[in-house]
Amino acid sequence: MDILKIDKVVKTYDKHIAVNEVSFSMPEGVIFGLLGPNGAGKSSLIRMITTITRPDSGHIYFNGESLNSSHPEQIGYMPEERGLYKKMKVGDHLMYLAQLKGLSYTEAREEIRHWFVKLDITSWWNKKVEELSKGMQQKAQFISTVIHKPRLLILDEPFSGLDPVNAELLKNEIYELHKNGTSIIFSTHRMEQVEEICDKIVLINKGENVLYGAVKDIKQQFKENLFRIDFTEDQALLPDLRSLNIVEQTPQYVTLKITGNQESNVILRHLLDSGVPIRAFNEILPSLNEIFIRQVGESNIQQ
Amino acid sequence: MKKLWLIIQREYMSRVTKKAFILGTILTPLLIGGLIFLQVKLVGYKDDNFKRIAVLDESGILKKAPDNQKNIHFSLFTEGLDKAKKQVVEKQFNGVLVIPKIEDATSQRFTIKYYSDEKLGNDMSDDIESKIEDFIKDYKVSTLGLDTTKIKALKTRIEIDPDPIEGDEDASTVSGLVAMAIGGMMGFFMYLSVFIYGMMIFRSVMEEKTSRIVEVMISSVKPFQLMLGKIIGVGAVGFTQFVIWFILIGLIMTGISTMIGTDSAQIAASNPQMNATMQGVQEVQAGGKMELALTELQNQNWWLILPMFFIFFLLGYFMYASLFAAVGSAVGDDQGEAQSLTLPITIPVIVAIYIMMAAVRSPDSSLAVWSSIFPLFSPIVMPARLPFHPPAWQIALSLTFLVATVIGLVWIAGRIYRIGILMYGKKVTFKELGKWLFYKD
């Protein structure tokens, strides 16, 4: 069952088309990357998923049902533009947000205690938000996002503003939620994070869906059949490889483009038979970053 | 509904538990009380320089020494002027008062001498003069063989009693002045609360937007709920504050009046801040008609005025609060922009308060009547007219328009608010706000 299905969704603001017939679906339990350059329409899409706004046309289905006002309680959303009431005590603040997500008073208190113990921040309950450092506020914000055990978690640039230690901590929490079956939408332009975390991605540019699928399939789809052979000793002279398409050659390694019906095994055997000492033989897959840039076009990236 | 309640609770508690709120709520009445106390004390301040005065009575009209007062002590002296003067030099007395023989009992001028090197203050010489005047009056009455009751009968006090030709209401000047005072107070009260709490909402909406909490919030609740919760919560804060102020000021006023022995109306009248609205009370006082005014106060139809005032108050608050919320949602953290956008809201409030001041003077003028029906002014002008018994159809018409306007404006404010809170870094004009009304969700 797909936790989320976006079907030809369109959203226009004034005369600007923010989202133009975007469609994709997201299976339950995956970590899903929502990618795109600034202004591509990611936030507009997320706002529609969180029922903040409604699509002009098209449909959004949550767990097979048409999205309605009962669903926000099953969604946890951490926006990119996030904040807390500065003057409120952390404990009171989390109680407030948890109850707004439909938890009862006692449920909310128990859940917050549980998280405070887990993250070793029990002394925070009576601290005002403004007394916390930015990173600590982010932690509190994260708790507020997951306190009601959402089925779908939407994180928009969750690591921005976090130091490496806290980012790692947060990442581990995300993995744990993932392990427990939470479906997670992860929106960012940091491609290395996507590659590390996400199972599936959708890439949006100028309001349109340009790429959609599993990360490994996409990499396969964009591969250029490049292979790299590393040698254990410097090779001044190579055996006869002229029939091959050499992209780059140094004494330490050689990069080949294997085309047509040539097989990597045949080439490898040929080299081994010629007595070339081989340390590694790898297929070079494009990074998501490269794919992103190629798809979106350098002119589009404003950062 | 549960969410709205949670929002109201937070908006209320987060303000009521603030130190500034607690201090302001308790200290303001104390401060006002203190100021009034000081003022009454200063206005009523008499010469506290204590004087012992020897009275040398050559006329023989004094049967005994004049009654002592707080700061003057009189004693009859019979041993001659020279000795008296000597005793003044020896500091046994501060001065000698000599009352010469009365040559002509019909004379209207009479000079008494005061020998001293110390100056006699104005207040003190007034006191002494009036004391001696009383003695001379008694003397004249007996020497000229006058009848005291006839003399009393000479004094007449004239009062104009305007009676309406139609209707049976007694509209004496006193009742007019009392109504003016009540009406003015209610109008002023309205004006204050619109400003204080309207601005509170405005700032709070702006803060929510700049602190970026708002997108987190509206992923759980509808923007309209958030706005409504805020308006109701802040309204409840205002209500709490006013109730506490009302009780405290009442207590302090009674405290002060028992302490200095004047009634509270007089105290209020001596407070210049309330001058505009308390003018009625002052004029009543000048005419020495205090008791009449008090009975007038009791005669007011409070069962109509108070509930009506409350309803107008509530509607007026909702109308302006929602406008402030809408405008607050549209501005970012730009102070200049904030000012230019709140101005169009504050102008009607200020115009209304001027109309209100005119309306309490002539409550049936066409200006007063039509502005008490026009919804932007009516919450301030109509309560001010209530003590003057406006016709029922005017109240009904005013309420109808106001309710319709409030519903309309709250709806409009909600439409603007939902777009405004998510709009960053865009210079907002009124034309833009108008467009937001028609944005789809």
XYZ file of C-alpha atoms in Angstrom:
744
model
C 0.000 0.000 0.000
C 1.312 3.438 -0.867
C 1.333 5.784 2.097
C 1.194 8.727 -0.259
C 0.068 9.101 -3.822
C 0.336 12.372 -5.689
C -1.760 12.405 -8.825
C -1.349 15.187 -11.404
C -1.291 17.857 -8.762
C -1.337 21.504 -9.920
C -0.925 24.593 -7.747
C -0.790 28.164 -8.990
C -0.119 31.323 -7.018
C -1.390 34.435 -8.696
C 0.000 33.786 -12.177
C 2.978 31.699 -11.155
C 2.670 27.942 -11.582
C 4.357 26.464 -8.516
C 3.495 22.813 -9.088
C 2.562 21.559 -12.530
C 0.995 18.107 -12.891
C 3.349 16.350 -10.525
C 2.664 12.671 -9.952
C 4.481 10.077 -7.884
C 3.735 7.567 -5.217
C 5.554 6.649 -2.085
C 5.407 3.134 -0.627
C 4.907 2.820 3.104
C 8.044 2.523 5.190
C 10.590 4.004 2.786
C 12.784 7.058 3.129
C 11.819 9.177 0.202
C 13.925 12.020 -1.131
C 12.077 15.065 -2.416
C 14.694 16.927 -4.397
C 14.856 20.019 -6.461
C 16.604 23.355 -6.712
C 15.365 26.390 -4.797
C 11.960 27.508 -5.967
C 11.254 24.233 -7.727
C 7.968 23.783 -5.909
C 9.035 21.445 -3.100
C 7.595 23.618 -0.342
C 4.369 24.175 -2.258
C 4.041 20.422 -2.641
C 4.774 19.781 1.032
C 2.243 22.397 2.081
C -0.379 20.558 0.086
C 0.583 17.213 1.633
C 0.316 18.718 5.121
C -3.131 20.163 4.196
C -1.931 23.723 4.726
C -3.028 24.458 1.177
C -5.110 22.566 -1.328
C -4.230 21.641 -4.909
C -5.976 23.587 -7.667
C -6.438 20.327 -9.484
C -5.267 16.758 -9.155
C -5.456 14.545 -6.119
C -3.452 13.554 -3.092
C -4.142 10.233 -1.407
C -2.945 9.419 2.053
C -2.892 5.703 2.749
C -5.378 5.183 -0.065
C -7.845 7.781 1.201
C -8.357 11.181 -0.324
C -6.400 13.608 1.860
C -8.652 15.193 4.497
C -8.509 17.066 7.766
C -8.119 13.898 9.838
C -4.738 13.162 8.281
C -2.544 15.933 9.717
C -2.587 14.084 13.035
C -0.807 11.207 11.306
C 1.729 13.504 9.698
C 4.724 15.067 11.373
C 6.155 18.067 9.587
C 9.361 19.902 10.312
C 9.418 22.878 7.954
C 12.582 24.489 6.708
C 11.361 27.765 8.211
C 10.875 26.543 11.734
C 10.770 28.079 15.140
C 9.253 27.866 18.588
C 7.671 30.370 20.930
C 10.745 31.890 22.522
C 9.213 32.744 25.876
C 7.582 29.385 26.492
C 9.075 26.661 28.626
C 10.281 23.716 26.560
C 8.065 21.238 28.419
C 4.946 23.388 28.125
C 5.687 24.039 24.488
C 5.965 20.364 23.623
C 2.803 19.650 25.622
C 1.016 22.303 23.584
C 2.149 21.033 20.187
C 1.537 17.395 21.138
C -2.016 18.131 22.265
C -2.658 20.067 19.063
C -1.688 16.851 17.263
C -4.457 15.064 19.110
C -2.644 13.507 22.079
C -4.371 13.637 25.437
C -2.747 15.499 28.295
C -1.405 12.355 29.953
C -0.277 10.761 26.676
C 1.573 13.909 25.754
C 3.291 14.105 29.119
C 4.394 10.498 28.965
C 5.713 10.784 25.427
C 7.673 13.939 26.253
C 9.190 12.323 29.345
C 10.152 9.337 27.233
C 11.924 11.538 24.681
C 13.592 13.671 27.330
C 15.056 10.596 28.976
C 16.038 9.138 25.634
C 17.890 12.241 24.513
C 19.204 12.892 28.038
C 17.666 16.352 28.323
C 15.400 15.929 31.358
C 16.600 19.242 32.795
C 15.008 21.113 29.884
C 11.405 20.886 30.973
C 11.384 24.186 32.815
C 13.863 25.995 30.617
C 12.606 28.691 28.315
C 13.122 28.049 24.615
C 15.195 31.223 24.290
C 17.667 29.877 26.878
C 18.567 26.981 24.580
C 21.252 27.107 21.913
C 20.185 26.872 18.283
C 21.142 23.205 18.083
C 19.237 22.425 21.272
C 16.185 24.221 19.915
C 16.411 22.027 16.833
C 16.331 18.960 19.034
C 13.226 20.227 20.795
C 11.737 20.963 17.390
C 12.438 17.438 16.234
C 10.755 15.985 19.329
C 7.707 18.145 18.637
C 7.588 16.750 15.088
C 7.602 13.070 16.060
C 5.902 13.223 19.476
C 2.581 11.938 18.127
C 4.231 8.953 16.349
C 3.279 10.038 12.843
C 2.958 7.473 10.062
C 4.422 9.970 7.654
C 7.264 12.219 8.660
C 8.230 15.172 6.480
C 11.622 16.702 7.147
C 12.616 19.795 5.220
C 16.374 20.351 5.444
C 16.495 18.712 8.877
C 20.247 19.007 9.305
C 20.644 22.690 8.566
C 22.140 24.490 11.525
C 23.257 21.303 13.284
C 26.840 20.505 14.209
C 28.184 17.108 13.007
C 27.597 15.439 16.388
C 23.973 16.522 16.614
C 23.427 15.819 12.928
C 24.622 12.253 13.507
C 22.351 11.935 16.526
C 19.383 13.140 14.506
C 20.274 10.810 11.647
C 20.260 7.865 14.043
C 16.836 8.887 15.339
C 15.581 9.063 11.763
C 16.949 5.577 11.049
C 15.297 4.251 14.157
C 11.936 5.704 13.168
C 12.466 4.201 9.728
C 13.172 0.815 11.267
C 9.928 1.068 13.221
C 8.013 1.538 9.999
C 7.634 5.303 9.743
C 7.526 6.600 6.185
C 9.819 9.574 5.790
C 9.938 12.326 3.194
C 13.300 13.948 3.216
C 13.631 17.216 1.379
C 17.034 18.726 0.784
C 19.526 19.854 -1.789
C 22.413 18.090 -0.066
C 22.844 15.190 -2.486
C 25.357 13.228 -0.448
C 22.776 13.000 2.347
C 20.157 11.789 -0.074
C 22.463 9.147 -1.444
C 23.226 7.999 2.078
C 19.721 7.988 3.468
C 17.066 7.699 0.780
C 15.614 4.606 -0.876
C 13.580 6.409 -3.466
C 13.634 9.932 -4.846
C 11.618 12.303 -6.912
C 13.323 15.263 -8.536
C 11.252 18.336 -9.244
C 12.327 21.275 -11.353
C 10.257 24.323 -12.225
C 7.198 22.681 -10.784
C 7.549 19.575 -12.890
C 8.512 16.041 -12.116
C 11.772 15.300 -13.962
C 13.024 12.164 -12.300
C 11.424 9.531 -10.131
C 12.468 6.115 -8.898
C 14.706 4.068 -6.625
C 18.136 5.564 -6.062
C 19.966 2.552 -7.455
C 17.749 2.373 -10.544
C 18.319 6.014 -11.258
C 22.040 5.573 -10.962
C 21.840 2.655 -13.386
C 19.740 4.724 -15.710
C 22.321 7.493 -15.817
C 25.434 5.347 -15.896
C 27.856 5.832 -18.774
C 29.316 2.334 -18.673
C 32.577 3.605 -17.293
C 34.935 1.183 -15.592
C 38.134 1.908 -13.773
C 41.004 -0.515 -13.396
C 43.627 0.152 -10.734
C 47.024 -1.451 -10.911
C 49.200 -2.537 -8.041
C 52.352 -1.376 -9.831
C 52.849 1.511 -12.166
C 52.272 0.334 -15.662
C 54.340 2.195 -18.170
C 53.190 -0.038 -20.943
C 49.858 -1.748 -21.182
C 49.036 -4.743 -23.236
C 46.976 -4.236 -26.286
C 43.846 -2.319 -25.241
C 43.549 -0.294 -28.354
C 40.332 -1.960 -29.322
C 38.845 -0.456 -26.168
C 37.535 3.030 -25.612
C 39.984 4.553 -23.126
C 38.729 7.672 -21.424
C 41.656 8.302 -19.163
C 44.994 6.591 -18.709
C 47.661 7.046 -16.075
C 50.390 4.668 -14.858
C 48.221 3.909 -11.789
C 44.834 3.332 -13.395
C 42.889 3.376 -16.554
C 39.278 4.381 -17.167
C 37.426 2.612 -19.920
C 34.109 3.009 -21.538
C 32.729 -0.361 -22.319
C 30.288 -0.172 -25.144
C 28.146 -2.445 -27.193
C 28.567 -6.129 -26.746
C 31.923 -6.017 -24.982
C 31.790 -7.685 -21.653
C 33.657 -6.607 -18.579
C 34.629 -10.216 -17.828
C 36.301 -10.617 -21.234
C 38.325 -7.480 -20.765
C 39.310 -8.415 -17.265
C 40.395 -11.891 -18.366
C 42.402 -10.423 -21.216
C 44.245 -8.180 -18.770
C 44.846 -10.979 -16.295
C 46.146 -13.218 -19.054
C 48.554 -10.469 -20.062
C 49.953 -10.508 -16.549
C 48.880 -7.040 -15.485
C 48.726 -6.877 -11.678
C 45.209 -5.613 -10.911
C 44.215 -4.131 -7.551
C 40.631 -3.116 -8.318
C 38.040 -3.218 -11.023
C 35.075 -0.910 -10.515
C 32.084 0.323 -12.400
C 31.850 4.105 -12.058
C 28.257 5.134 -11.311
C 27.346 8.780 -11.453
C 26.726 10.488 -8.093
C 23.272 11.885 -7.482
C 24.913 15.282 -7.416
C 26.046 14.835 -11.012
C 22.658 13.577 -12.060
C 20.991 16.476 -10.273
C 23.189 19.023 -12.004
C 22.754 17.381 -15.350
C 18.988 17.249 -15.001
C 18.395 20.642 -13.543
C 21.030 22.506 -15.461
C 23.683 24.594 -13.862
C 21.856 27.827 -14.578
C 19.100 26.745 -12.252
C 21.161 26.263 -9.172
C 21.238 29.386 -7.163
C 23.282 28.257 -4.207
C -13.062 22.813 18.974
C -10.593 21.178 21.342
C -7.744 22.728 19.380
C -9.311 26.176 19.500
C -9.626 25.776 23.248
C -5.945 24.774 23.511
C -4.918 27.840 21.536
C -7.058 30.158 23.656
C -5.567 28.609 26.761
C -2.014 29.142 25.584
C -2.610 32.698 24.420
C -4.228 33.484 27.750
C -1.811 31.724 30.081
C 1.346 32.888 28.315
C 0.270 36.491 28.905
C -1.331 36.289 32.305
C 1.656 34.555 33.861
C 4.110 37.143 32.573
C 5.752 39.254 35.237
C 5.073 42.415 33.268
C 1.362 41.614 33.165
C 1.108 40.889 36.892
C 3.045 44.006 37.809
C 1.165 46.187 35.343
C -2.205 44.907 36.469
C -1.516 45.479 40.144
C 0.685 48.534 39.953
C -1.385 50.586 37.524
C -4.331 51.063 39.914
C -1.931 51.680 42.782
C -0.155 54.272 40.703
C -3.406 55.912 39.657
C -4.570 55.830 43.278
C -1.293 57.307 44.437
C -1.461 60.069 41.866
C -5.024 60.930 42.767
C -4.159 60.907 46.447
C -1.237 63.194 45.812
C -3.328 65.489 43.699
C -6.115 65.804 46.207
C -3.549 66.370 48.909
C -1.749 69.017 46.912
C -4.871 70.825 45.751
C -6.230 70.802 49.256
C -2.895 71.726 50.745
C -3.261 74.408 53.446
C -0.620 76.418 55.237
C 0.823 74.036 57.763
C 2.882 76.731 59.415
C 1.546 76.728 62.975
C 0.702 80.180 64.429
C -0.238 81.273 67.886
C -2.175 84.494 67.651
C -3.080 86.861 70.453
C -6.488 88.511 69.873
C -6.954 91.991 71.325
C -10.650 92.707 71.223
C -11.368 96.462 71.567
C -14.832 96.142 70.041
C -16.167 93.695 72.574
C -17.910 91.575 69.943
C -15.957 88.456 70.839
C -17.539 86.582 73.668
C -14.776 84.035 73.549
C -11.614 83.402 71.522
C -12.294 82.205 67.968
C -12.240 78.423 67.612
C -8.768 77.051 67.147
C -7.897 75.401 63.887
C -5.317 72.855 62.962
C -2.681 75.464 62.224
C -3.940 78.535 64.109
C -4.282 78.812 67.814
C -6.139 81.874 69.107
C -6.082 83.253 72.620
C -7.847 86.351 73.942
C -5.410 88.942 75.262
C -6.493 91.679 77.635
C -3.240 93.288 78.823
C -2.854 95.952 76.175
C -1.205 96.206 72.770
C 2.288 97.074 73.976
C 2.532 94.059 76.195
C 1.163 91.855 73.442
C 3.749 93.159 70.986
C 6.438 92.493 73.564
C 5.298 88.935 73.925
C 5.434 88.542 70.150
C 9.042 89.697 70.226
C 9.648 87.193 73.016
C 8.163 84.572 70.677
C 5.292 83.656 72.941
C 2.958 84.613 70.100
C 3.505 84.808 66.352
C 1.340 87.895 66.035
C -1.287 90.140 67.530
C -4.705 90.614 65.990
C -6.423 93.836 66.975
C -10.162 94.223 66.444
C -10.963 97.936 66.750
C -14.181 99.441 68.086
C -17.091 99.321 65.702
C -18.175 102.896 64.980
C -20.988 102.240 62.545
C -22.867 98.979 62.547
C -24.060 99.548 58.941
C -20.552 99.945 57.538
C -19.626 97.373 54.961
C -15.904 97.800 55.376
C -14.054 96.925 58.471
C -10.313 96.796 58.999
C -8.585 94.742 61.589
C -4.901 95.029 62.319
C -2.386 92.270 62.492
C 0.990 93.031 64.075
C 3.813 90.641 63.295
C 7.173 90.452 61.526
C 6.180 87.151 59.988
C 4.085 87.138 56.881
C 0.569 85.796 57.068
C -0.165 83.477 54.138
C -3.200 83.907 51.902
C -4.934 80.826 53.189
C -4.422 81.881 56.764
C -5.634 85.444 56.363
C -8.689 84.108 54.505
C -9.427 81.843 57.435
C -9.047 84.617 59.986
C -11.139 87.045 57.926
C -14.000 84.609 57.590
C -13.930 83.898 61.337
C -14.103 87.576 62.270
C -16.749 88.130 59.591
C -18.992 85.615 61.332
C -18.604 87.468 64.644
C -19.398 90.792 63.012
C -22.423 89.292 61.265
C -23.804 88.119 64.593
C -23.078 91.566 66.063
C -24.845 93.340 63.194
C -27.873 91.072 63.401
C -28.357 91.860 67.076
C -27.526 95.621 66.928
C -29.633 96.286 63.855
C -32.474 94.150 65.181
C -32.684 91.840 62.149
C -34.577 88.588 61.851
C -32.242 85.636 61.136
C -34.879 83.569 59.425
C -35.745 86.449 57.077
C -32.109 86.887 56.229
C -31.843 83.219 55.344
C -34.931 83.567 53.197
C -33.112 86.127 51.057
C -30.855 83.466 49.570
C -32.231 81.810 46.456
C -30.775 79.113 44.273
C -31.990 78.907 40.702
C -32.015 75.684 38.742
C -33.147 75.194 35.174
C -35.190 72.038 34.799
C -35.534 71.187 31.095
C -38.517 68.908 30.536
C -39.051 67.059 27.300
C -42.384 67.763 25.693
C -42.736 64.242 24.347
C -41.721 61.358 26.537
C -41.764 61.378 30.258
C -38.082 61.268 31.053
C -36.770 63.724 33.540
C -33.819 65.373 31.829
C -32.532 67.897 34.269
C -29.105 69.413 33.663
C -27.714 67.212 36.366
C -28.925 64.077 34.683
C -27.475 65.413 31.426
C -24.120 65.918 33.015
C -24.160 62.538 34.723
C -25.065 60.863 31.443
C -22.249 62.753 29.790
C -19.823 61.453 32.370
C -20.981 57.843 32.103
C -21.125 57.944 28.309
C -17.719 59.542 28.034
C -16.181 57.001 30.363
C -17.578 54.074 28.390
C -16.447 55.504 25.078
C -13.006 56.182 26.420
C -12.783 52.705 27.893
C -13.647 51.206 24.506
C -11.027 53.321 22.797
C -8.323 52.300 25.249
C -9.024 48.607 25.016
C -9.158 48.605 21.224
C -5.731 50.162 21.197
C -4.055 48.207 23.970
C -5.332 44.776 23.024
C -5.530 45.366 19.293
C -1.867 46.265 19.274
C -1.143 43.255 21.474
C -2.660 40.985 18.823
C -0.874 42.809 16.066
C 2.522 42.354 17.696
C 1.860 38.755 18.604
C 0.891 37.814 15.032
C 3.985 39.565 13.716
C 6.146 37.773 16.240
C 4.711 34.383 15.314
C 5.541 35.087 11.744
C 9.069 36.351 12.281
C 9.923 33.590 14.755
C 8.789 31.089 12.106
C 6.567 29.151 14.471
C 3.563 29.714 12.296
C 4.199 27.033 9.667
C 4.695 24.471 12.443
C 1.399 25.587 13.952
C -0.696 25.506 10.816
C 0.418 21.997 9.978
C -1.677 21.059 13.044
C -4.459 23.649 13.092
C -6.298 25.775 10.583
C -5.009 29.349 10.285
C -8.485 30.600 11.097
C -8.473 28.650 14.363
C -5.104 30.129 15.230
C -6.325 33.653 14.557
C -9.603 33.189 16.387
C -7.878 31.550 19.353
C -5.522 34.455 19.598
C -8.289 37.046 19.448
C -10.361 35.274 22.091
C -7.340 34.562 24.298
C -6.113 38.140 24.242
C -9.676 39.345 24.786
C -9.876 37.190 27.901
C -6.588 38.693 29.073
C -8.049 42.168 28.630
C -11.196 41.164 30.463
C -9.170 39.791 33.380
C -7.089 42.932 33.514
C -10.113 45.223 33.482
C -11.908 43.264 36.185
C -8.849 43.406 38.427
C -8.395 47.107 37.707
C -12.041 47.799 38.378
C -11.939 46.051 41.745
C -8.595 47.506 42.785
C -9.436 51.052 41.726
C -12.750 50.770 43.545
C -10.996 49.641 46.691
C -8.339 52.314 46.424
C -10.898 55.057 45.775
C -12.926 54.115 48.828
C -9.701 53.874 50.776
C -8.634 57.333 49.736
C -12.022 58.903 50.242
C -12.293 57.615 53.784
C -8.738 58.725 54.408
C -9.207 62.313 53.293
C -12.912 62.568 53.744
C -14.039 63.522 50.282
C -16.185 61.418 48.076
C -14.808 59.524 45.183
C -16.488 61.635 42.544
C -14.574 64.629 43.773
C -11.362 62.671 43.611
C -12.072 61.602 40.115
C -12.972 65.148 39.189
C -9.644 66.444 40.357
C -7.826 64.051 38.071
C -6.910 65.888 34.880
C -6.654 62.683 32.828
C -10.316 62.177 33.271
C -11.118 65.808 32.678
C -12.726 65.352 29.316
C -15.106 62.725 30.538
C -15.489 63.923 34.084
C -16.375 67.427 33.150
C -19.942 66.616 33.920
C -19.102 65.651 37.462
C -17.059 68.786 37.867
C -19.854 71.028 36.724
C -22.252 69.214 38.971
C -19.929 69.883 41.812
C -19.473 73.514 40.979
C -23.200 73.895 41.311
C -23.087 72.075 44.608
C -25.452 69.429 43.332
C -23.551 66.391 44.405
C -26.452 64.617 46.059
C -28.593 65.160 43.016
C -25.870 63.689 40.821
C -25.597 60.664 43.047
C -29.308 59.992 42.891
C -29.109 60.460 39.127
C -26.367 57.835 39.012
C -28.613 55.457 40.890
C -31.524 56.294 38.640
C -29.668 55.258 35.483
C -31.051 52.231 33.785
C -28.026 50.067 34.469
C -29.826 46.899 33.421
C -29.903 48.265 29.905
C -26.674 50.220 29.829
C -24.276 47.613 31.174
C -25.319 44.603 29.067
C -25.510 46.840 25.999
C -22.128 48.260 26.703
C -20.739 44.751 27.090
C -22.209 43.651 23.758
C -20.881 46.705 21.904
C -17.574 46.270 23.631
C -17.288 42.648 22.563
C -18.299 43.330 18.964
C -16.023 46.336 18.711
C -13.147 44.366 20.106
C -13.684 41.535 17.627
C -13.930 43.927 14.723
C -10.723 45.811 15.443
C -8.818 42.791 16.763
C -9.431 40.876 13.549
C -8.306 43.861 11.496
C -5.126 44.102 13.531
C -4.555 40.354 13.133
C -4.977 40.555 9.368
C -2.591 43.456 9.024
C -0.137 41.875 11.457
C -0.023 38.754 9.309
C 0.867 40.789 6.262
C 3.914 42.572 7.630
C 7.274 41.043 8.282
C 9.637 42.550 10.805
C 9.705 45.906 9.049
C 8.628 48.515 11.606
C 7.979 51.231 9.038
C 5.743 48.952 7.046
C 3.941 47.974 10.223
C 3.171 51.589 10.929
C 1.898 52.437 7.469
C -0.403 49.414 7.538
C -1.829 49.996 11.028
C -2.545 53.653 10.344
C -5.732 52.991 8.358
C -7.054 51.002 11.332
C -6.136 53.533 13.967
C -7.631 56.478 12.075
C -11.267 55.335 12.447
C -10.659 54.671 16.148
C -9.298 58.164 16.677
C -12.056 59.790 14.615
C -14.579 57.791 16.629
C -13.220 59.074 19.926
C -13.566 62.684 18.723
C -17.098 62.043 17.563
C -17.794 60.407 20.918
C -16.654 63.559 22.723
C -19.015 65.635 20.618
C -21.781 63.061 20.988
C -21.894 63.248 24.785
C -22.469 66.994 24.486
C -25.240 66.749 21.952
C -26.306 63.111 21.873
C -29.144 63.655 19.436
C -27.262 65.587 16.786
C -27.287 63.974 13.378
C -23.535 63.440 13.658
C -23.990 61.473 16.873
C -26.926 59.483 15.532
C -25.366 58.471 12.236
C -21.944 57.695 13.655
C -23.513 55.527 16.306
C -25.015 53.496 13.486
C -21.938 53.427 11.242
C -20.193 50.160 12.222
C -16.604 51.422 12.382
C -17.589 54.131 14.883
C -20.589 52.603 16.614
C -18.706 50.504 19.212
C -17.274 53.732 20.622
C -20.063 56.225 19.925
C -23.151 54.134 20.755
C -22.138 53.224 24.328
C -21.520 56.918 24.930
C -25.076 57.686 23.842
C -26.708 54.919 25.872
C -27.240 56.975 29.078
C -29.128 59.553 27.004
C -31.811 57.007 26.153
C -31.475 56.809 22.367
C -34.530 55.414 20.585
C -34.609 51.622 20.485
C -34.648 51.478 16.692
C -31.286 53.246 16.587
C -29.729 50.742 18.949
C -31.225 47.866 16.970
C -30.043 49.279 13.649
C -26.599 49.957 15.032
C -26.324 46.411 16.400
C -27.530 44.857 13.165
C -24.972 46.704 11.091
C -22.248 46.015 13.612
C -22.905 42.275 13.825
C -22.972 41.995 10.041
C -19.751 43.984 9.759
C -18.013 41.946 12.440
C -18.896 38.675 10.739
C -17.751 40.076 7.411
C -14.522 41.510 8.748
C -13.575 38.400 10.721
C -14.077 36.384 7.549
C -12.026 38.826 5.482
C -9.326 38.934 8.144
C -9.172 35.140 8.134
C -8.713 35.114 4.341
C -5.882 37.630 4.522
C -4.305 36.015 7.563
C -4.047 32.535 6.022
C -2.030 33.900 3.104
C -0.148 36.583 5.013
C 1.420 34.346 7.629
C 3.182 32.304 4.954
C 4.312 35.254 2.876
C 7.867 36.316 3.484
C 10.042 39.055 2.102
C 7.381 40.692 0.035
C 6.394 44.327 0.320
C 2.693 44.305 0.980
C 0.252 46.876 -0.304
C -3.470 47.119 0.285
C -4.050 46.122 -3.298
C -2.098 42.955 -2.573
C -4.207 42.280 0.537
C -7.287 42.609 -1.616
C -5.983 39.973 -4.000
C -5.338 37.559 -1.144
C -9.036 37.514 -0.398
C -9.625 35.599 -3.573
C -6.709 33.199 -3.351
C -7.733 29.601 -3.189
C -6.605 27.560 -0.221
